[in-house]
């Protein structure tokens, strides 16, 4: 495990190796290449500043070509070569893609989709997490890897599986689902109650009738869908644990797995305690760049790890091959994507993959080393990036100190995607992004946390899209204004309890008192939205959603003027002792929402770290470093209060940093000067 920084070395250490450097590298799949290429790879990695590669994610068939027969020679050699070059290894268990022999001997190890179709070999991710033969095989190969390599000096991190979150609807998973439901609900009539099965005559007479939400003629029971999401996440966690336990038994190398941002497949909050290091894969779309959403995702991953530094384990150096039309990243986008991750708390930035594959399903996916070789613009950009990251050692291990939190959890995300809801246009992730955006624009650090988190460190807590919440978590959030903080709640909040049952009575059920709001009905808006009038923010058109709410002992800051809601409250604020509770019952345009969020930030005493930040320049603060990314094609001068030096080498004169078009800076500030 990483060593803490010592007084002798004032720099904190990175979260994986305990060294005072950031990690840089990518997935490395040497089994796709002859041995002589490995030596070239390692030499080029060194030149590029690579210090961590992920090996073995899809190597099962190369490690165990037949059941129980292991071929280690190639992997021994690869690990030795890497170690000799000073490159660490993130060694993966290969459970994401079992070799075809497993399906030949045990057809039940392949997953079944909701329509009952069994998946074939010839791709990847075709496993059934409940098939005993698959589970046994996974344990066998994980144990064998651990026994052989736990003490290998190259191995600095274990990587379990890949991007967990697959579903399987087979009979074995149906059995496991029933066991899971028994543990959650107890008796069958409790399940019936929780799922509301009197509706549409779904009441179960026997456990054997309960199945996963397989193909059905019309809308599924939403509570069944929610529980199947939870079950799938737990089933995947179980599969992760089966492997992690083998790796931990063999030594104390830290263990991770690569998540996928807001991907609904697993509830990362419920996994976090099982990971030594939280990791993410993020594939920004270079054709339609959404840096704000990317920053939000990074803030989420940091929150999953309770603020610890995390790793960006996969991104693309150029184009991916799975979009319909794969526009490549520019070198500027590539560098800025990596530095954004570092600015938001990553201790490492890696890619899929090191060398572009010549064959196989991803032969047209970009890599750090393209088909055309090292003498290419892309590879020069990879080296340049390695050199810049090499200067950011002082950032490794440092934390982002946020006084604002954005609340998110997977059950609410799942609920917001269920069929037959008031509007498909009110999407949880869009709402999160809308409320996060003003923080991103101003460079104010914000953590994304679950509703049950310890919120004491936060002066402002924003709840953009929490459709489903437990009584305890609702009480946790309601305490924020009571202790002098600011709570900002978005529409359609706290509508359901954790089973998915609608809370009856005025909404938002548990928060009517703290918000001073008694909601009557939700009113999705027709195209064109509704006019809203506000003394503070003028007149504007709100979109998508409105609600009929009655204000109780609350200031009405904006009122509807149309849509059958003339004069009724749209945005409200209530003083609670020294604190404030805000409720936004609609979807304001981004400039107005920005002003609402900024008013809340001001009330909470939060200020932008770089006042007057020019448009097109992104700022993010980590520890005592302010990262600046200029996405514009014009040069910009930025004044950073307390600026001491640019770790990336640019001159800082009187606190002013000059950014070239597409330029970047990592400005160390003195706390006294800020
Ligand atoms: C990830 C996956 C990698 C590779 C990559 C391509 O989802 O983990 O193995 O497929 O996508 O973008």
CSV table of C-alpha atoms and ligand atoms in Angstrom, one decimal, residues 27 57-58 124 162-163 258 260 281 283 314 320 322 352 362 365, ligand 1:
chain,number,residue,atom,x,y,z
A,27,UNK,CA,-3.7,-0.9,-21.4
A,57,UNK,CA,-7.5,-7.6,-19.1
A,58,UNK,CA,-8.4,-9.8,-22.0
A,124,UNK,CA,-16.6,-10.4,-25.0
A,162,UNK,CA,-13.4,-4.9,-16.7
A,163,UNK,CA,-16.2,-2.4,-16.6
A,258,UNK,CA,-12.5,0.3,-13.8
A,260,UNK,CA,-17.7,3.9,-16.1
A,281,UNK,CA,-12.9,4.9,-17.9
A,283,UNK,CA,-14.4,8.5,-23.4
A,314,UNK,CA,-9.0,4.5,-19.8
A,320,UNK,CA,-12.7,5.4,-30.6
A,322,UNK,CA,-17.5,2.3,-31.4
A,352,UNK,CA,-7.0,2.4,-24.0
A,362,UNK,CA,-10.9,-2.7,-32.0
A,365,UNK,CA,-9.5,2.4,-32.2
B,1,LIG,C1,-13.6,0.2,-22.9
B,1,LIG,C2,-13.0,-1.1,-22.6
B,1,LIG,C3,-11.8,-1.3,-23.4
B,1,LIG,C4,-11.9,-0.9,-24.8
B,1,LIG,C5,-12.4,0.5,-24.8
B,1,LIG,C6,-12.5,1.1,-26.2
B,1,LIG,O1,-15.0,0.2,-22.6
B,1,LIG,O2,-12.8,-1.3,-21.2
B,1,LIG,O3,-11.4,-2.7,-23.3
B,1,LIG,O4,-12.9,-1.7,-25.4
B,1,LIG,O5,-13.6,0.6,-24.2
B,1,LIG,O6,-13.0,2.4,-26.2
